[in-house]
PDB file of C-alpha atoms in Angstrom:
ATOM      1  CA  MET A   1      10.575   4.985 -13.810  1.00 97.00           C
ATOM      2  CA  LEU A   2       7.676   7.243 -14.715  1.00 98.00           C
ATOM      3  CA  PHE A   3       6.510   9.475 -11.861  1.00 98.00           C
ATOM      4  CA  ILE A   4       2.895  10.655 -12.076  1.00 98.00           C
ATOM      5  CA  THR A   5       1.515  13.511 -10.001  1.00 98.00           C
ATOM      6  CA  SER A   6      -0.658  16.613 -10.170  1.00 98.00           C
ATOM      7  CA  LEU A   7       1.196  19.778  -9.213  1.00 97.00           C
ATOM      8  CA  SER A   8      -0.915  22.349  -7.414  1.00 94.00           C
ATOM      9  CA  PRO A   9      -0.669  26.074  -8.226  1.00 92.00           C
ATOM     10  CA  GLY A  10      -2.146  26.883  -4.795  1.00 78.00           C
ATOM     11  CA  HIS A  11      -0.361  24.365  -2.602  1.00 66.00           C
ATOM     12  CA  ARG A  12       0.490  25.486   0.943  1.00 67.00           C
ATOM     13  CA  ASN A  13       3.944  23.967   0.419  1.00 64.00           C
ATOM     14  CA  ALA A  14       4.498  25.503  -3.020  1.00 68.00           C
ATOM     15  CA  ASP A  15       8.284  25.726  -2.652  1.00 83.00           C
ATOM     16  CA  ILE A  16       8.441  22.142  -1.402  1.00 90.00           C
ATOM     17  CA  GLN A  17       6.822  20.946  -4.629  1.00 95.00           C
ATOM     18  CA  MET A  18       9.896  22.169  -6.507  1.00 95.00           C
ATOM     19  CA  ASP A  19      12.192  20.355  -4.052  1.00 95.00           C
ATOM     20  CA  ALA A  20      10.083  17.223  -4.496  1.00 97.00           C
ATOM     21  CA  VAL A  21      10.228  17.263  -8.296  1.00 97.00           C
ATOM     22  CA  LEU A  22      13.975  17.908  -8.298  1.00 97.00           C
ATOM     23  CA  SER A  23      14.490  14.987  -5.915  1.00 98.00           C
ATOM     24  CA  TRP A  24      12.559  12.646  -8.219  1.00 98.00           C
ATOM     25  CA  ILE A  25      14.574  13.723 -11.240  1.00 98.00           C
ATOM     26  CA  ALA A  26      17.843  13.352  -9.311  1.00 98.00           C
ATOM     27  CA  LEU A  27      16.949   9.683  -8.826  1.00 98.00           C
ATOM     28  CA  GLY A  28      16.762   9.270 -12.594  1.00 97.00           C
ATOM     29  CA  ASN A  29      13.010   9.443 -13.130  1.00 98.00           C
ATOM     30  CA  LYS A  30      10.769  11.115 -15.710  1.00 98.00           C
ATOM     31  CA  VAL A  31       7.900  13.209 -14.285  1.00 98.00           C
ATOM     32  CA  GLN A  32       4.417  13.799 -15.673  1.00 98.00           C
ATOM     33  CA  SER A  33       1.992  16.243 -14.068  1.00 98.00           C
ATOM     34  CA  PHE A  34      -1.715  16.111 -14.898  1.00 98.00           C
ATOM     35  CA  ASN A  35      -3.293  19.565 -14.850  1.00 98.00           C
ATOM     36  CA  THR A  36      -5.942  21.662 -16.512  1.00 98.00           C
ATOM     37  CA  PRO A  37      -4.679  24.187 -19.096  1.00 98.00           C
ATOM     38  CA  ALA A  38      -5.421  27.046 -16.680  1.00 97.00           C
ATOM     39  CA  GLU A  39      -3.274  25.397 -14.008  1.00 97.00           C
ATOM     40  CA  ILE A  40      -0.446  24.723 -16.441  1.00 97.00           C
ATOM     41  CA  GLU A  41      -0.271  28.456 -17.147  1.00 97.00           C
ATOM     42  CA  LYS A  42       0.354  29.048 -13.438  1.00 96.00           C
ATOM     43  CA  LEU A  43       3.024  26.337 -13.181  1.00 96.00           C
ATOM     44  CA  GLN A  44       5.510  27.709 -15.706  1.00 95.00           C
ATOM     45  CA  ALA A  45       8.399  27.305 -13.262  1.00 95.00           C
ATOM     46  CA  PHE A  46       8.136  23.540 -13.837  1.00 97.00           C
ATOM     47  CA  THR A  47       7.977  23.668 -17.651  1.00 95.00           C
ATOM     48  CA  ASN A  48      11.522  22.415 -18.243  1.00 96.00           C
ATOM     49  CA  LEU A  49      11.306  19.790 -15.493  1.00 98.00           C
ATOM     50  CA  VAL A  50       8.063  17.913 -16.068  1.00 98.00           C
ATOM     51  CA  GLU A  51       5.884  16.849 -18.953  1.00 98.00           C
ATOM     52  CA  PHE A  52       2.483  18.424 -18.453  1.00 98.00           C
ATOM     53  CA  ILE A  53      -0.487  16.260 -19.465  1.00 98.00           C
ATOM     54  CA  PRO A  54      -3.402  18.624 -20.169  1.00 98.00           C
ATOM     55  CA  VAL A  55      -6.706  17.516 -18.650  1.00 98.00           C
ATOM     56  CA  THR A  56      -9.435  19.083 -20.762  1.00 97.00           C
ATOM     57  CA  LYS A  57     -12.539  16.956 -20.134  1.00 96.00           C
ATOM     58  CA  PRO A  58     -14.608  17.979 -17.077  1.00 95.00           C
ATOM     59  CA  GLU A  59     -15.461  14.331 -16.379  1.00 95.00           C
ATOM     60  CA  ASP A  60     -11.755  13.642 -15.760  1.00 97.00           C
ATOM     61  CA  THR A  61     -11.691  16.205 -12.945  1.00 97.00           C
ATOM     62  CA  GLY A  62     -13.412  16.693  -9.610  1.00 95.00           C
ATOM     63  CA  LEU A  63     -14.892  20.037 -10.603  1.00 95.00           C
ATOM     64  CA  ALA A  64     -18.493  18.826 -10.322  1.00 94.00           C
ATOM     65  CA  ASP A  65     -17.906  17.022  -7.005  1.00 94.00           C
ATOM     66  CA  PHE A  66     -15.506  19.393  -5.212  1.00 93.00           C
ATOM     67  CA  ASN A  67     -15.772  22.663  -7.133  1.00 92.00           C
ATOM     68  CA  ARG A  68     -12.036  22.343  -7.787  1.00 92.00           C
ATOM     69  CA  PRO A  69     -10.320  21.128 -10.981  1.00 94.00           C
ATOM     70  CA  LEU A  70      -8.608  18.245  -9.206  1.00 96.00           C
ATOM     71  CA  VAL A  71      -7.605  15.343 -11.444  1.00 98.00           C
ATOM     72  CA  LYS A  72      -9.258  11.973 -10.990  1.00 98.00           C
ATOM     73  CA  ILE A  73      -6.974   9.123 -10.021  1.00 98.00           C
ATOM     74  CA  THR A  74      -8.673   6.793 -12.502  1.00 97.00           C
ATOM     75  CA  HIS A  75      -7.823   9.164 -15.355  1.00 97.00           C
ATOM     76  CA  MET A  76      -4.156   9.223 -14.362  1.00 98.00           C
ATOM     77  CA  ILE A  77      -4.026   5.429 -14.105  1.00 98.00           C
ATOM     78  CA  ASN A  78      -5.762   4.969 -17.458  1.00 97.00           C
ATOM     79  CA  CYS A  79      -3.298   7.297 -19.189  1.00 97.00           C
ATOM     80  CA  PHE A  80      -0.419   5.265 -17.748  1.00 98.00           C
ATOM     81  CA  ARG A  81      -1.995   2.067 -19.054  1.00 97.00           C
ATOM     82  CA  LYS A  82      -2.276   3.487 -22.569  1.00 96.00           C
ATOM     83  CA  GLN A  83       1.303   4.753 -22.879  1.00 95.00           C
ATOM     84  CA  THR A  84       3.989   2.341 -24.082  1.00 94.00           C
ATOM     85  CA  GLU A  85       7.264   3.971 -23.043  1.00 96.00           C
ATOM     86  CA  HIS A  86       7.186   2.852 -19.387  1.00 97.00           C
ATOM     87  CA  GLU A  87       6.157  -0.497 -17.906  1.00 97.00           C
ATOM     88  CA  THR A  88       5.925   0.832 -14.333  1.00 98.00           C
ATOM     89  CA  CYS A  89       5.003   4.133 -12.703  1.00 98.00           C
ATOM     90  CA  LEU A  90       5.000   5.756  -9.280  1.00 98.00           C
ATOM     91  CA  LEU A  91       1.840   7.673  -8.441  1.00 98.00           C
ATOM     92  CA  ILE A  92       2.953  10.223  -5.840  1.00 98.00           C
ATOM     93  CA  ASN A  93       1.652  13.293  -4.020  1.00 96.00           C
ATOM     94  CA  SER A  94       3.273  16.443  -5.339  1.00 96.00           C
ATOM     95  CA  ASP A  95       4.895  17.550  -2.062  1.00 94.00           C
ATOM     96  CA  ILE A  96       6.682  14.293  -1.209  1.00 96.00           C
ATOM     97  CA  GLU A  97      10.435  14.751  -1.449  1.00 97.00           C
ATOM     98  CA  LEU A  98      12.460  11.569  -1.887  1.00 97.00           C
ATOM     99  CA  LEU A  99      15.801  11.154  -0.173  1.00 96.00           C
ATOM    100  CA  PRO A 100      18.784  10.379  -2.447  1.00 96.00           C
ATOM    101  CA  GLU A 101      18.622   6.641  -1.754  1.00 95.00           C
ATOM    102  CA  HIS A 102      19.417   5.150  -5.157  1.00 96.00           C
ATOM    103  CA  ASP A 103      19.375   1.571  -3.824  1.00 96.00           C
ATOM    104  CA  ILE A 104      15.799   2.009  -2.610  1.00 96.00           C
ATOM    105  CA  MET A 105      14.781   3.537  -5.935  1.00 97.00           C
ATOM    106  CA  LYS A 106      16.295   0.599  -7.831  1.00 97.00           C
ATOM    107  CA  ALA A 107      14.539  -1.860  -5.516  1.00 97.00           C
ATOM    108  CA  MET A 108      11.197  -0.131  -6.130  1.00 97.00           C
ATOM    109  CA  GLU A 109      11.719  -0.218  -9.901  1.00 97.00           C
ATOM    110  CA  ALA A 110      12.476  -3.944  -9.755  1.00 97.00           C
ATOM    111  CA  GLY A 111       9.669  -4.762  -7.324  1.00 98.00           C
ATOM    112  CA  ALA A 112       7.062  -2.806  -9.263  1.00 98.00           C
ATOM    113  CA  LYS A 113       7.403  -5.172 -12.231  1.00 98.00           C
ATOM    114  CA  THR A 114       5.650  -7.926 -10.283  1.00 98.00           C
ATOM    115  CA  HIS A 115       4.036  -6.254  -7.238  1.00 98.00           C
ATOM    116  CA  PHE A 116       1.903  -3.302  -6.221  1.00 98.00           C
ATOM    117  CA  ILE A 117       4.020  -1.174  -3.850  1.00 98.00           C
ATOM    118  CA  PHE A 118       2.856   1.413  -1.340  1.00 98.00           C
ATOM    119  CA  GLY A 119       4.730   3.673   1.063  1.00 97.00           C
ATOM    120  CA  LYS A 120       4.129   6.315   3.709  1.00 96.00           C
ATOM    121  CA  ARG A 121       5.919   9.566   4.344  1.00 95.00           C
ATOM    122  CA  TRP A 122       7.980  10.868   7.236  1.00 95.00           C
ATOM    123  CA  ASN A 123       6.742  14.263   8.459  1.00 94.00           C
ATOM    124  CA  TYR A 124       8.782  17.187   9.718  1.00 94.00           C
ATOM    125  CA  ALA A 125       7.866  20.706  10.827  1.00 91.00           C
ATOM    126  CA  THR A 126      11.028  22.709  10.106  1.00 86.00           C
ATOM    127  CA  ASN A 127      13.976  20.409  10.866  1.00 88.00           C
ATOM    128  CA  LYS A 128      14.507  17.343   8.689  1.00 86.00           C
ATOM    129  CA  ARG A 129      16.515  15.781  11.511  1.00 86.00           C
ATOM    130  CA  ASN A 130      13.335  15.576  13.585  1.00 91.00           C
ATOM    131  CA  MET A 131      10.825  13.480  11.652  1.00 93.00           C
ATOM    132  CA  SER A 132       7.925  11.203  12.598  1.00 93.00           C
ATOM    133  CA  TYR A 133       6.295   8.383  10.644  1.00 93.00           C
ATOM    134  CA  GLU A 134       2.883   9.263   9.193  1.00 91.00           C
ATOM    135  CA  PRO A 135       0.207   7.221  11.042  1.00 89.00           C
ATOM    136  CA  TYR A 136      -2.629   7.446   8.505  1.00 90.00           C
ATOM    137  CA  GLY A 137      -2.052   8.791   4.993  1.00 92.00           C
ATOM    138  CA  ILE A 138      -0.251   6.814   2.272  1.00 97.00           C
ATOM    139  CA  ASP A 139       1.659   8.863  -0.283  1.00 96.00           C
ATOM    140  CA  PHE A 140       3.226   6.853  -3.114  1.00 98.00           C
ATOM    141  CA  PHE A 141       2.194   3.803  -5.069  1.00 98.00           C
ATOM    142  CA  ALA A 142       4.075   1.803  -7.697  1.00 98.00           C
ATOM    143  CA  LEU A 143       2.008   0.239 -10.459  1.00 98.00           C
ATOM    144  CA  ASN A 144       2.647  -1.942 -13.467  1.00 98.00           C
ATOM    145  CA  LYS A 145       0.281  -2.554 -16.372  1.00 98.00           C
ATOM    146  CA  LYS A 146      -1.355  -5.570 -14.677  1.00 98.00           C
ATOM    147  CA  SER A 147      -1.969  -3.887 -11.331  1.00 98.00           C
ATOM    148  CA  ALA A 148      -3.167  -0.730 -13.100  1.00 98.00           C
ATOM    149  CA  ALA A 149      -5.848  -2.835 -14.826  1.00 98.00           C
ATOM    150  CA  LEU A 150      -7.431  -3.752 -11.464  1.00 97.00           C
ATOM    151  CA  TYR A 151      -9.285  -0.461 -11.054  1.00 97.00           C
ATOM    152  CA  PRO A 152     -12.837   0.407 -12.142  1.00 94.00           C
ATOM    153  CA  GLU A 153     -13.551   3.364 -14.389  1.00 87.00           C
ATOM    154  CA  ASN A 154     -14.244   6.963 -13.407  1.00 82.00           C
ATOM    155  CA  ARG A 155     -14.421   6.912  -9.625  1.00 90.00           C
ATOM    156  CA  ILE A 156     -14.795  10.137  -7.649  1.00 95.00           C
ATOM    157  CA  TYR A 157     -11.351  10.063  -5.994  1.00 96.00           C
ATOM    158  CA  CYS A 158      -8.951  12.863  -6.924  1.00 97.00           C
ATOM    159  CA  MET A 159      -5.380  13.746  -6.071  1.00 96.00           C
ATOM    160  CA  GLY A 160      -5.642  16.509  -3.493  1.00 92.00           C
ATOM    161  CA  GLU A 161      -8.692  15.030  -1.755  1.00 94.00           C
ATOM    162  CA  CYS A 162      -9.155  12.196   0.737  1.00 92.00           C
ATOM    163  CA  PHE A 163      -9.274   8.401   0.730  1.00 95.00           C
ATOM    164  CA  TRP A 164      -7.895   7.797  -2.751  1.00 96.00           C
ATOM    165  CA  ASP A 165      -4.794   6.421  -1.030  1.00 97.00           C
ATOM    166  CA  TYR A 166      -6.733   3.635   0.689  1.00 97.00           C
ATOM    167  CA  TRP A 167      -8.965   3.079  -2.325  1.00 97.00           C
ATOM    168  CA  ILE A 168      -5.938   2.410  -4.533  1.00 98.00           C
ATOM    169  CA  CYS A 169      -4.607  -0.137  -2.012  1.00 97.00           C
ATOM    170  CA  CYS A 170      -7.922  -1.955  -1.627  1.00 97.00           C
ATOM    171  CA  TYR A 171      -8.114  -3.407  -5.139  1.00 97.00           C
ATOM    172  CA  PRO A 172      -4.819  -5.326  -4.872  1.00 97.00           C
ATOM    173  CA  LEU A 173      -5.957  -6.369  -1.380  1.00 96.00           C
ATOM    174  CA  MET A 174      -9.361  -7.626  -2.572  1.00 95.00           C
ATOM    175  CA  THR A 175      -8.048  -9.416  -5.668  1.00 96.00           C
ATOM    176  CA  GLY A 176      -5.012 -10.998  -4.041  1.00 97.00           C
ATOM    177  CA  TYR A 177      -2.547  -9.165  -6.257  1.00 98.00           C
ATOM    178  CA  PRO A 178       0.928  -9.361  -4.639  1.00 98.00           C
ATOM    179  CA  MET A 179       1.903  -6.289  -2.622  1.00 98.00           C
ATOM    180  CA  TYR A 180       5.104  -4.876  -1.171  1.00 98.00           C
ATOM    181  CA  ALA A 181       5.044  -2.448   1.761  1.00 97.00           C
ATOM    182  CA  MET A 182       7.831   0.156   1.853  1.00 94.00           C
ATOM    183  CA  HIS A 183       8.426   1.342   5.435  1.00 91.00           C
ATOM    184  CA  GLU A 184      11.949   2.737   5.155  1.00 92.00           C
ATOM    185  CA  ARG A 185      12.553   6.453   5.486  1.00 93.00           C
ATOM    186  CA  PHE A 186      12.468   7.495   1.831  1.00 96.00           C
ATOM    187  CA  GLY A 187       9.602   9.919   1.267  1.00 97.00           C
ATOM    188  CA  ILE A 188       9.603  13.016   3.493  1.00 96.00           C
ATOM    189  CA  HIS A 189       6.995  15.742   3.883  1.00 94.00           C
ATOM    190  CA  LYS A 190       6.867  19.192   5.417  1.00 92.00           C
ATOM    191  CA  ALA A 191       3.802  19.454   7.645  1.00 87.00           C
ATOM    192  CA  HIS A 192       1.147  22.002   6.648  1.00 73.00           C
ATOM    193  CA  GLN A 193      -2.462  22.865   7.366  1.00 68.00           C
ATOM    194  CA  LEU A 194      -5.019  20.511   5.859  1.00 65.00           C
ATOM    195  CA  GLN A 195      -6.103  21.388   2.336  1.00 63.00           C
ATOM    196  CA  TRP A 196      -9.420  19.562   2.467  1.00 64.00           C
ATOM    197  CA  LYS A 197     -12.645  20.255   4.343  1.00 80.00           C
ATOM    198  CA  GLU A 198     -13.918  18.034   7.157  1.00 86.00           C
ATOM    199  CA  GLU A 199     -17.342  17.835   5.511  1.00 89.00           C
ATOM    200  CA  THR A 200     -15.740  16.525   2.313  1.00 91.00           C
ATOM    201  CA  TRP A 201     -13.616  14.089   4.341  1.00 91.00           C
ATOM    202  CA  HIS A 202     -16.744  12.530   5.866  1.00 92.00           C
ATOM    203  CA  ARG A 203     -18.567  12.465   2.536  1.00 93.00           C
ATOM    204  CA  LEU A 204     -15.692  10.719   0.801  1.00 94.00           C
ATOM    205  CA  TYR A 205     -15.347   8.197   3.593  1.00 94.00           C
ATOM    206  CA  GLY A 206     -19.036   7.358   3.163  1.00 94.00           C
ATOM    207  CA  TYR A 207     -18.445   6.874  -0.560  1.00 93.00           C
ATOM    208  CA  PHE A 208     -15.390   4.728   0.124  1.00 95.00           C
ATOM    209  CA  LYS A 209     -17.235   2.666   2.755  1.00 94.00           C
ATOM    210  CA  ASP A 210     -20.195   2.021   0.449  1.00 93.00           C
ATOM    211  CA  GLU A 211     -17.885   0.858  -2.363  1.00 93.00           C
ATOM    212  CA  MET A 212     -15.795  -1.434  -0.173  1.00 93.00           C
ATOM    213  CA  HIS A 213     -18.055  -2.785   2.571  1.00 86.00           C
ATOM    214  CA  GLN A 214     -19.081  -5.919   0.647  1.00 86.00           C
ATOM    215  CA  HIS A 215     -15.432  -6.930   0.378  1.00 89.00           C
ATOM    216  CA  ILE A 216     -13.793  -5.522   3.536  1.00 91.00           C
ATOM    217  CA  THR A 217     -15.211  -5.660   7.054  1.00 86.00           C
ATOM    218  CA  GLY A 218     -14.758  -3.066   9.786  1.00 86.00           C
ATOM    219  CA  LEU A 219     -15.559   0.047   7.745  1.00 90.00           C
ATOM    220  CA  GLU A 220     -19.237   0.442   8.668  1.00 84.00           C
ATOM    221  CA  SER A 221     -19.014   2.854  11.607  1.00 83.00           C
ATOM    222  CA  MET A 222     -18.994   6.575  10.843  1.00 81.00           C
ATOM    223  CA  VAL A 223     -18.197   7.380  14.504  1.00 79.00           C
ATOM    224  CA  ASP A 224     -14.453   6.674  14.662  1.00 87.00           C
ATOM    225  CA  ILE A 225     -13.213   6.769  11.097  1.00 91.00           C
ATOM    226  CA  TYR A 226      -9.553   7.053  12.114  1.00 89.00           C
ATOM    227  CA  SER A 227      -9.760   3.713  13.967  1.00 92.00           C
ATOM    228  CA  ASN A 228     -11.383   2.097  10.943  1.00 93.00           C
ATOM    229  CA  ILE A 229      -8.627   3.362   8.659  1.00 93.00           C
ATOM    230  CA  TYR A 230      -5.877   2.330  11.058  1.00 92.00           C
ATOM    231  CA  ARG A 231      -7.257  -1.214  11.210  1.00 93.00           C
ATOM    232  CA  LEU A 232      -7.549  -1.278   7.428  1.00 95.00           C
ATOM    233  CA  TYR A 233      -3.919  -0.211   7.101  1.00 95.00           C
ATOM    234  CA  GLN A 234      -2.876  -3.006   9.448  1.00 95.00           C
ATOM    235  CA  THR A 235      -4.786  -5.449   7.247  1.00 95.00           C
ATOM    236  CA  ILE A 236      -3.106  -4.155   4.093  1.00 96.00           C
ATOM    237  CA  VAL A 237       0.335  -4.456   5.685  1.00 96.00           C
ATOM    238  CA  ALA A 238      -0.449  -7.957   6.979  1.00 96.00           C
ATOM    239  CA  ARG A 239      -1.295  -9.067   3.423  1.00 97.00           C
ATOM    240  CA  SER A 240       1.921  -7.541   2.064  1.00 98.00           C
ATOM    241  CA  GLN A 241       5.571  -8.477   2.049  1.00 97.00           C
ATOM    242  CA  ALA A 242       8.330  -6.036   2.923  1.00 96.00           C
ATOM    243  CA  LEU A 243       9.972  -4.616  -0.162  1.00 97.00           C
ATOM    244  CA  PRO A 244      13.258  -6.515  -0.615  1.00 95.00           C
ATOM    245  CA  LEU A 245      16.129  -4.099  -0.125  1.00 93.00           C
ATOM    246  CA  PRO A 246      19.899  -4.474  -0.146  1.00 85.00           C
ATOM    247  CA  ASP A 247      21.552  -4.145   3.261  1.00 77.00           C
ATOM    248  CA  SER A 248      22.904  -0.748   2.286  1.00 64.00           C
ATOM    249  CA  ALA A 249      19.363   0.648   1.995  1.00 65.00           C
ATOM    250  CA  HIS A 250      18.154  -0.210   5.497  1.00 54.00           C
ATOM    251  CA  ASP A 251      17.999   2.531   8.113  1.00 53.00           C
ATOM    252  CA  GLU A 252      19.829   1.103  11.117  1.00 45.00           C
ATOM    253  CA  GLY A 253      18.273   3.692  13.433  1.00 41.00           C
ATOM    254  CA  CYS A 254      14.755   2.355  12.979  1.00 43.00           C
ATOM    255  CA  TYR A 255      12.758  -0.483  14.458  1.00 32.00           C
ATOM    256  CA  TYR A 256       9.247  -1.922  14.089  1.00 34.00           C
ATOM    257  CA  VAL A 257       6.409  -1.449  16.577  1.00 32.00           C
ATOM    258  CA  ASP A 258       3.335  -3.293  15.316  1.00 36.00           C
ATOM    259  CA  ASP A 259       3.158  -2.197  11.692  1.00 38.00           C
ATOM    260  CA  LEU A 260       4.767   1.209  12.232  1.00 39.00           C
ATOM    261  CA  LEU A 261       8.431   1.955  11.739  1.00 38.00           C
ATOM    262  CA  LEU A 262       9.527   4.343  14.481  1.00 35.00           C
ATOM    263  CA  LYS A 263      12.714   6.305  14.867  1.00 34.00           C
ATOM    264  CA  ILE A 264      14.790   5.509  17.938  1.00 25.00           C
TER     265      ILE A 264
END
């Protein structure tokens, strides 16, 4: 499967990015990282591990909107659509390490041929034996050529900023494209300080709300955005099926509470 990300030269979890990439490769996947040429120069440690896709056009980055050369999600999706080597891809945040669960990886590869798949991370501070399920953010998304064609051109959302995770889920939701939800403990994440500004978070939510409000109710209030997003996530999960997994891939120490998978 093709893994698509954007490695960050200034990430707070810089060492974890290397662990993440190595975990993806260990599961048998090819990795592409979209970066500006200046960033690629700073990411030489990854040269023999990933294929760097240079991003040279300013309109394919968030430089004008965020004063940072973040890569637009629509550009990454469009490049996947144009390539012919892979029929599916996993769009994933650069600091999400995947556990060596080959059965889950195979199930995602198979499911992605017919469904849009999304999954959340499990967070830990220092000890990977003490993890909690992420309540809000969504971190990896499997696409095929049909689901990748659902998205409009050149939206503001960039990897490394906010709300692109919910934006990418909303188009399958609005169009009725079949979705699988992946709740099992597969993607893990070392907690770190936020890398985005609260002002930008509110601005992007306003942009997201204005784009989606004609299709999805419950997003109008700017007072309690977290509640809005939590309800939206519940709606997305309710419209999805659980990713079919072999018995060997299920975590027997987990159980469902509402739509969240919690560790006993």
